[in-house]
PDB file of C-alpha atoms and ligand atoms in Angstrom:
ATOM      1  CA  UNK A   1      37.355 134.636  47.304  1.00  0.00           C
ATOM      2  CA  UNK A   2      34.718 132.211  46.030  1.00  0.00           C
ATOM      3  CA  UNK A   3      32.870 134.539  43.679  1.00  0.00           C
ATOM      4  CA  UNK A   4      33.201 134.600  39.925  1.00  0.00           C
ATOM      5  CA  UNK A   5      32.966 137.659  37.719  1.00  0.00           C
ATOM      6  CA  UNK A   6      30.928 137.411  34.535  1.00  0.00           C
ATOM      7  CA  UNK A   7      28.922 139.602  32.149  1.00  0.00           C
ATOM      8  CA  UNK A   8      25.415 140.349  33.411  1.00  0.00           C
ATOM      9  CA  UNK A   9      22.528 138.582  31.671  1.00  0.00           C
ATOM     10  CA  UNK A  10      18.883 139.737  31.401  1.00  0.00           C
ATOM     11  CA  UNK A  11      18.036 137.016  33.966  1.00  0.00           C
ATOM     12  CA  UNK A  12      20.087 138.965  36.556  1.00  0.00           C
ATOM     13  CA  UNK A  13      17.694 141.930  36.409  1.00  0.00           C
ATOM     14  CA  UNK A  14      15.772 141.123  39.563  1.00  0.00           C
ATOM     15  CA  UNK A  15      18.886 140.453  41.649  1.00  0.00           C
ATOM     16  CA  UNK A  16      20.567 143.606  40.350  1.00  0.00           C
ATOM     17  CA  UNK A  17      17.576 145.795  41.151  1.00  0.00           C
ATOM     18  CA  UNK A  18      17.484 144.315  44.659  1.00  0.00           C
ATOM     19  CA  UNK A  19      21.210 144.940  45.104  1.00  0.00           C
ATOM     20  CA  UNK A  20      20.916 148.527  43.852  1.00  0.00           C
ATOM     21  CA  UNK A  21      17.993 149.264  46.133  1.00  0.00           C
ATOM     22  CA  UNK A  22      19.656 147.654  49.159  1.00  0.00           C
ATOM     23  CA  UNK A  23      22.942 149.518  48.723  1.00  0.00           C
ATOM     24  CA  UNK A  24      21.110 152.736  47.823  1.00  0.00           C
ATOM     25  CA  UNK A  25      19.158 152.589  51.078  1.00  0.00           C
ATOM     26  CA  UNK A  26      22.231 152.157  53.291  1.00  0.00           C
ATOM     27  CA  UNK A  27      22.681 154.969  55.803  1.00  0.00           C
ATOM     28  CA  UNK A  28      26.177 155.621  54.434  1.00  0.00           C
ATOM     29  CA  UNK A  29      24.574 157.360  51.395  1.00  0.00           C
ATOM     30  CA  UNK A  30      27.101 155.810  49.004  1.00  0.00           C
ATOM     31  CA  UNK A  31      25.180 156.044  45.735  1.00  0.00           C
ATOM     32  CA  UNK A  32      23.599 158.781  43.648  1.00  0.00           C
ATOM     33  CA  UNK A  33      20.374 156.787  43.463  1.00  0.00           C
ATOM     34  CA  UNK A  34      18.591 156.035  46.719  1.00  0.00           C
ATOM     35  CA  UNK A  35      15.640 153.615  46.741  1.00  0.00           C
ATOM     36  CA  UNK A  36      14.374 154.750  43.322  1.00  0.00           C
ATOM     37  CA  UNK A  37      16.455 152.225  41.373  1.00  0.00           C
ATOM     38  CA  UNK A  38      15.039 151.428  37.917  1.00  0.00           C
ATOM     39  CA  UNK A  39      12.309 148.795  37.647  1.00  0.00           C
ATOM     40  CA  UNK A  40      13.102 145.117  37.002  1.00  0.00           C
ATOM     41  CA  UNK A  41      11.534 145.449  33.532  1.00  0.00           C
ATOM     42  CA  UNK A  42      13.705 148.438  32.629  1.00  0.00           C
ATOM     43  CA  UNK A  43      16.798 146.713  33.997  1.00  0.00           C
ATOM     44  CA  UNK A  44      16.041 143.584  31.958  1.00  0.00           C
ATOM     45  CA  UNK A  45      15.511 145.647  28.792  1.00  0.00           C
ATOM     46  CA  UNK A  46      18.776 147.482  29.414  1.00  0.00           C
ATOM     47  CA  UNK A  47      20.714 144.235  29.915  1.00  0.00           C
ATOM     48  CA  UNK A  48      19.142 142.795  26.751  1.00  0.00           C
ATOM     49  CA  UNK A  49      20.035 145.910  24.761  1.00  0.00           C
ATOM     50  CA  UNK A  50      23.645 145.618  25.940  1.00  0.00           C
ATOM     51  CA  UNK A  51      23.969 142.335  24.006  1.00  0.00           C
ATOM     52  CA  UNK A  52      23.908 144.337  20.779  1.00  0.00           C
ATOM     53  CA  UNK A  53      25.730 147.390  22.097  1.00  0.00           C
ATOM     54  CA  UNK A  54      29.482 147.387  22.224  1.00  0.00           C
ATOM     55  CA  UNK A  55      30.074 150.662  24.080  1.00  0.00           C
ATOM     56  CA  UNK A  56      28.893 149.604  27.541  1.00  0.00           C
ATOM     57  CA  UNK A  57      28.945 146.533  29.767  1.00  0.00           C
ATOM     58  CA  UNK A  58      27.666 145.341  33.119  1.00  0.00           C
ATOM     59  CA  UNK A  59      29.634 142.797  35.130  1.00  0.00           C
ATOM     60  CA  UNK A  60      28.333 140.864  38.116  1.00  0.00           C
ATOM     61  CA  UNK A  61      30.025 139.001  40.949  1.00  0.00           C
ATOM     62  CA  UNK A  62      28.264 135.715  41.608  1.00  0.00           C
ATOM     63  CA  UNK A  63      28.753 133.369  44.543  1.00  0.00           C
ATOM     64  CA  UNK A  64      29.025 129.580  44.209  1.00  0.00           C
ATOM     65  CA  UNK A  65      25.389 129.456  45.349  1.00  0.00           C
ATOM     66  CA  UNK A  66      24.379 131.687  42.419  1.00  0.00           C
ATOM     67  CA  UNK A  67      23.761 134.874  44.399  1.00  0.00           C
ATOM     68  CA  UNK A  68      24.668 138.161  42.721  1.00  0.00           C
ATOM     69  CA  UNK A  69      26.711 140.151  45.259  1.00  0.00           C
ATOM     70  CA  UNK A  70      28.356 142.827  43.133  1.00  0.00           C
ATOM     71  CA  UNK A  71      27.827 144.969  40.071  1.00  0.00           C
ATOM     72  CA  UNK A  72      30.076 147.107  37.910  1.00  0.00           C
ATOM     73  CA  UNK A  73      28.741 149.169  35.010  1.00  0.00           C
ATOM     74  CA  UNK A  74      31.028 150.755  32.476  1.00  0.00           C
ATOM     75  CA  UNK A  75      30.170 152.884  29.469  1.00  0.00           C
ATOM     76  CA  UNK A  76      32.179 154.642  26.807  1.00  0.00           C
ATOM     77  CA  UNK A  77      31.927 158.417  26.501  1.00  0.00           C
ATOM     78  CA  UNK A  78      29.929 159.167  23.356  1.00  0.00           C
ATOM     79  CA  UNK A  79      31.575 162.459  22.430  1.00  0.00           C
ATOM     80  CA  UNK A  80      33.787 161.849  19.362  1.00  0.00           C
ATOM     81  CA  UNK A  81      36.707 163.587  21.093  1.00  0.00           C
ATOM     82  CA  UNK A  82      36.527 161.485  24.242  1.00  0.00           C
ATOM     83  CA  UNK A  83      35.682 158.021  23.001  1.00  0.00           C
ATOM     84  CA  UNK A  84      38.883 156.818  24.650  1.00  0.00           C
ATOM     85  CA  UNK A  85      37.239 157.488  28.045  1.00  0.00           C
ATOM     86  CA  UNK A  86      34.705 155.339  29.906  1.00  0.00           C
ATOM     87  CA  UNK A  87      32.788 156.008  33.082  1.00  0.00           C
ATOM     88  CA  UNK A  88      32.145 153.355  35.729  1.00  0.00           C
ATOM     89  CA  UNK A  89      29.906 152.626  38.696  1.00  0.00           C
ATOM     90  CA  UNK A  90      30.477 149.940  41.322  1.00  0.00           C
ATOM     91  CA  UNK A  91      28.699 148.337  44.272  1.00  0.00           C
ATOM     92  CA  UNK A  92      29.175 145.234  46.412  1.00  0.00           C
ATOM     93  CA  UNK A  93      26.562 143.755  48.776  1.00  0.00           C
ATOM     94  CA  UNK A  94      27.294 144.694  52.393  1.00  0.00           C
ATOM     95  CA  UNK A  95      27.483 140.968  53.258  1.00  0.00           C
ATOM     96  CA  UNK A  96      30.419 140.442  50.868  1.00  0.00           C
ATOM     97  CA  UNK A  97      32.646 143.474  51.355  1.00  0.00           C
ATOM     98  CA  UNK A  98      36.366 143.362  52.139  1.00  0.00           C
ATOM     99  CA  UNK A  99      36.751 140.034  50.338  1.00  0.00           C
ATOM    100  CA  UNK A 100      38.287 141.341  47.136  1.00  0.00           C
ATOM    101  CA  UNK A 101      35.032 141.508  45.135  1.00  0.00           C
ATOM    102  CA  UNK A 102      35.348 145.221  44.334  1.00  0.00           C
ATOM    103  CA  UNK A 103      38.933 144.764  43.181  1.00  0.00           C
ATOM    104  CA  UNK A 104      37.961 141.765  41.008  1.00  0.00           C
ATOM    105  CA  UNK A 105      35.185 143.790  39.353  1.00  0.00           C
ATOM    106  CA  UNK A 106      37.639 146.619  38.658  1.00  0.00           C
ATOM    107  CA  UNK A 107      40.025 144.078  37.083  1.00  0.00           C
ATOM    108  CA  UNK A 108      37.174 143.032  34.760  1.00  0.00           C
ATOM    109  CA  UNK A 109      36.567 146.689  33.845  1.00  0.00           C
ATOM    110  CA  UNK A 110      40.240 147.140  32.957  1.00  0.00           C
ATOM    111  CA  UNK A 111      40.163 144.016  30.746  1.00  0.00           C
ATOM    112  CA  UNK A 112      37.015 145.306  29.012  1.00  0.00           C
ATOM    113  CA  UNK A 113      38.618 148.725  28.577  1.00  0.00           C
ATOM    114  CA  UNK A 114      41.708 147.221  26.936  1.00  0.00           C
ATOM    115  CA  UNK A 115      39.588 145.095  24.580  1.00  0.00           C
ATOM    116  CA  UNK A 116      37.665 148.225  23.565  1.00  0.00           C
ATOM    117  CA  UNK A 117      40.666 150.520  23.196  1.00  0.00           C
ATOM    118  CA  UNK A 118      39.580 152.639  26.113  1.00  0.00           C
ATOM    119  CA  UNK A 119      42.541 154.504  27.588  1.00  0.00           C
ATOM    120  CA  UNK A 120      41.005 156.077  30.641  1.00  0.00           C
ATOM    121  CA  UNK A 121      38.439 154.968  33.212  1.00  0.00           C
ATOM    122  CA  UNK A 122      36.753 157.625  35.294  1.00  0.00           C
ATOM    123  CA  UNK A 123      34.260 157.750  38.125  1.00  0.00           C
ATOM    124  CA  UNK A 124      32.637 160.023  40.665  1.00  0.00           C
ATOM    125  CA  UNK A 125      32.778 159.232  44.359  1.00  0.00           C
ATOM    126  CA  UNK A 126      31.313 161.151  47.280  1.00  0.00           C
ATOM    127  CA  UNK A 127      33.982 162.691  49.566  1.00  0.00           C
ATOM    128  CA  UNK A 128      32.534 160.899  52.620  1.00  0.00           C
ATOM    129  CA  UNK A 129      32.952 157.467  50.974  1.00  0.00           C
ATOM    130  CA  UNK A 130      36.381 156.779  52.439  1.00  0.00           C
ATOM    131  CA  UNK A 131      36.233 153.009  51.817  1.00  0.00           C
ATOM    132  CA  UNK A 132      35.584 153.395  48.096  1.00  0.00           C
ATOM    133  CA  UNK A 133      38.248 156.125  47.789  1.00  0.00           C
ATOM    134  CA  UNK A 134      40.749 153.796  49.515  1.00  0.00           C
ATOM    135  CA  UNK A 135      39.921 151.009  47.052  1.00  0.00           C
ATOM    136  CA  UNK A 136      40.216 153.272  43.999  1.00  0.00           C
ATOM    137  CA  UNK A 137      43.491 154.848  45.145  1.00  0.00           C
ATOM    138  CA  UNK A 138      44.976 151.458  45.935  1.00  0.00           C
ATOM    139  CA  UNK A 139      43.929 150.319  42.453  1.00  0.00           C
ATOM    140  CA  UNK A 140      45.732 153.257  40.819  1.00  0.00           C
ATOM    141  CA  UNK A 141      42.959 155.817  40.321  1.00  0.00           C
ATOM    142  CA  UNK A 142      44.032 159.420  40.865  1.00  0.00           C
ATOM    143  CA  UNK A 143      41.988 162.429  41.923  1.00  0.00           C
ATOM    144  CA  UNK A 144      41.379 164.710  38.943  1.00  0.00           C
ATOM    145  CA  UNK A 145      38.913 167.159  40.339  1.00  0.00           C
ATOM    146  CA  UNK A 146      36.419 168.215  42.927  1.00  0.00           C
ATOM    147  CA  UNK A 147      32.866 168.956  41.820  1.00  0.00           C
ATOM    148  CA  UNK A 148      30.795 171.010  44.233  1.00  0.00           C
ATOM    149  CA  UNK A 149      27.086 170.281  44.620  1.00  0.00           C
ATOM    150  CA  UNK A 150      27.392 168.038  41.581  1.00  0.00           C
ATOM    151  CA  UNK A 151      24.580 165.627  42.468  1.00  0.00           C
ATOM    152  CA  UNK A 152      21.166 166.180  43.947  1.00  0.00           C
ATOM    153  CA  UNK A 153      19.709 163.502  46.185  1.00  0.00           C
ATOM    154  CA  UNK A 154      16.404 163.640  48.066  1.00  0.00           C
ATOM    155  CA  UNK A 155      18.403 164.704  51.147  1.00  0.00           C
ATOM    156  CA  UNK A 156      20.232 167.563  49.420  1.00  0.00           C
ATOM    157  CA  UNK A 157      23.160 168.368  47.157  1.00  0.00           C
ATOM    158  CA  UNK A 158      26.367 166.326  47.383  1.00  0.00           C
ATOM    159  CA  UNK A 159      29.901 167.124  46.247  1.00  0.00           C
ATOM    160  CA  UNK A 160      31.785 164.568  44.171  1.00  0.00           C
ATOM    161  CA  UNK A 161      35.429 163.709  43.657  1.00  0.00           C
ATOM    162  CA  UNK A 162      36.328 162.915  40.054  1.00  0.00           C
ATOM    163  CA  UNK A 163      38.871 160.083  39.869  1.00  0.00           C
ATOM    164  CA  UNK A 164      40.503 158.488  36.851  1.00  0.00           C
ATOM    165  CA  UNK A 165      42.742 155.578  35.951  1.00  0.00           C
ATOM    166  CA  UNK A 166      45.172 155.685  33.051  1.00  0.00           C
ATOM    167  CA  UNK A 167      44.759 152.198  31.586  1.00  0.00           C
ATOM    168  CA  UNK A 168      48.193 152.295  29.998  1.00  0.00           C
ATOM    169  CA  UNK A 169      49.763 152.704  33.432  1.00  0.00           C
ATOM    170  CA  UNK A 170      48.207 149.482  34.789  1.00  0.00           C
ATOM    171  CA  UNK A 171      50.077 146.203  34.655  1.00  0.00           C
TER     172      UNK A 171
HETATM  173  C1  LIG B   1      33.416 150.488  47.884  1.00  0.00           C
HETATM  174  C2  LIG B   1      33.106 149.004  47.664  1.00  0.00           C
HETATM  175  C3  LIG B   1      32.698 148.805  46.209  1.00  0.00           C
HETATM  176  C4  LIG B   1      34.375 148.180  47.949  1.00  0.00           C
HETATM  177  O1  LIG B   1      34.106 146.841  47.598  1.00  0.00           O
HETATM  178  P1  LIG B   1      34.836 145.622  48.367  1.00  0.00           P
HETATM  179  O2  LIG B   1      34.472 144.372  47.637  1.00  0.00           O
HETATM  180  O3  LIG B   1      34.543 145.687  49.797  1.00  0.00           O
HETATM  181  O4  LIG B   1      36.359 145.996  48.113  1.00  0.00           O
HETATM  182  P2  LIG B   1      37.600 144.986  48.183  1.00  0.00           P
HETATM  183  O5  LIG B   1      37.340 143.918  49.178  1.00  0.00           O
HETATM  184  O6  LIG B   1      37.965 144.571  46.805  1.00  0.00           O
HETATM  185  O7  LIG B   1      38.693 145.983  48.765  1.00  0.00           O
HETATM  186  C5  LIG B   1      39.992 146.052  48.262  1.00  0.00           C
HETATM  187  C6  LIG B   1      40.800 147.009  49.100  1.00  0.00           C
HETATM  188  O8  LIG B   1      40.227 148.335  49.044  1.00  0.00           O
HETATM  189  C7  LIG B   1      40.340 148.954  50.347  1.00  0.00           C
HETATM  190  N1  LIG B   1      39.010 149.099  50.947  1.00  0.00           N
HETATM  191  C8  LIG B   1      37.836 148.605  50.491  1.00  0.00           C
HETATM  192  N2  LIG B   1      36.822 148.968  51.324  1.00  0.00           N
HETATM  193  C9  LIG B   1      37.379 149.682  52.317  1.00  0.00           C
HETATM  194  C10 LIG B   1      36.857 150.315  53.469  1.00  0.00           C
HETATM  195  N3  LIG B   1      35.536 150.299  53.752  1.00  0.00           N
HETATM  196  N4  LIG B   1      37.705 150.968  54.289  1.00  0.00           N
HETATM  197  C11 LIG B   1      39.027 151.028  54.015  1.00  0.00           C
HETATM  198  N5  LIG B   1      39.603 150.414  52.931  1.00  0.00           N
HETATM  199  C12 LIG B   1      38.784 149.772  52.101  1.00  0.00           C
HETATM  200  C13 LIG B   1      41.165 148.002  51.205  1.00  0.00           C
HETATM  201  O9  LIG B   1      42.523 148.330  51.004  1.00  0.00           O
HETATM  202  C14 LIG B   1      40.829 146.666  50.584  1.00  0.00           C
HETATM  203  O10 LIG B   1      41.811 145.682  50.817  1.00  0.00           O
HETATM  204  P3  LIG B   1      41.795 144.864  52.209  1.00  0.00           P
HETATM  205  O11 LIG B   1      40.374 144.431  52.465  1.00  0.00           O
HETATM  206  O12 LIG B   1      42.740 143.726  51.935  1.00  0.00           O
HETATM  207  O13 LIG B   1      42.292 145.833  53.246  1.00  0.00           O
HETATM  208  C15 LIG B   1      31.991 148.520  48.645  1.00  0.00           C
HETATM  209  O14 LIG B   1      32.332 148.893  49.950  1.00  0.00           O
HETATM  210  C16 LIG B   1      30.615 149.074  48.319  1.00  0.00           C
HETATM  211  O15 LIG B   1      29.924 148.570  47.460  1.00  0.00           O
HETATM  212  N6  LIG B   1      30.203 150.134  49.029  1.00  0.00           N
HETATM  213  C17 LIG B   1      28.873 150.707  48.864  1.00  0.00           C
HETATM  214  C18 LIG B   1      28.648 151.238  47.457  1.00  0.00           C
HETATM  215  C19 LIG B   1      29.745 152.177  47.034  1.00  0.00           C
HETATM  216  O16 LIG B   1      30.285 152.918  47.829  1.00  0.00           O
HETATM  217  N7  LIG B   1      30.084 152.126  45.739  1.00  0.00           N
HETATM  218  C20 LIG B   1      31.083 153.012  45.172  1.00  0.00           C
HETATM  219  C21 LIG B   1      30.445 154.284  44.777  1.00  0.00           C
HETATM  220  S1  LIG B   1      31.623 155.392  44.006  1.00  0.00           S
END
């Protein structure tokens, strides 16, 4: 795999908005957001704010040519009783799937989690997203619950599977 994983910078805002919109518009309906991804300005402000905020991070996968082809966002739960938990979101450009990019981004999330004393990573995935479920299960995530009609998209309600990874069980 010839992509490198690094922290996202404010200069990545445009590429990240494009990636989010492209993946959100795919007929597979993989994401909660569809084409209404946040604006480039909002994305840039968010990435700037992250520089001074220790409880969340965005990682990107970048090709040798400098194209951003993957994104992983992770954020610590803010409730005092669950600050050992962080939630994540992941997407890889359709042109770069099945090349290990998703797995490499998850590795970065686990490193970040360890550095921040996070013990558990969790995520929601739609039941029809068999590819993502396969990746998460192979990585060590386990199903913790099934949430009916948990998200509302323009095309209707969608169920979600709650999955989690015990960081202490990873190598
Ligand atoms: C799910 C997604 C992030 C996977 O990213 P990826 O870079 O293709 O994943 P990887 O190449 O690291 O896959 C690692 C392993 O996971 C499994 N896997 C990944 N995608 C799969 C698929 N579509 N079908 C079956 N297994 C799959 C395979 O075991 C794969 O290893 P292999 O290619 O050697 O067989 C990517 O398909 C994507 O962005 N999809 C659209 C957005 C999305 O669904 N995001 C997740 C929302 S919860």
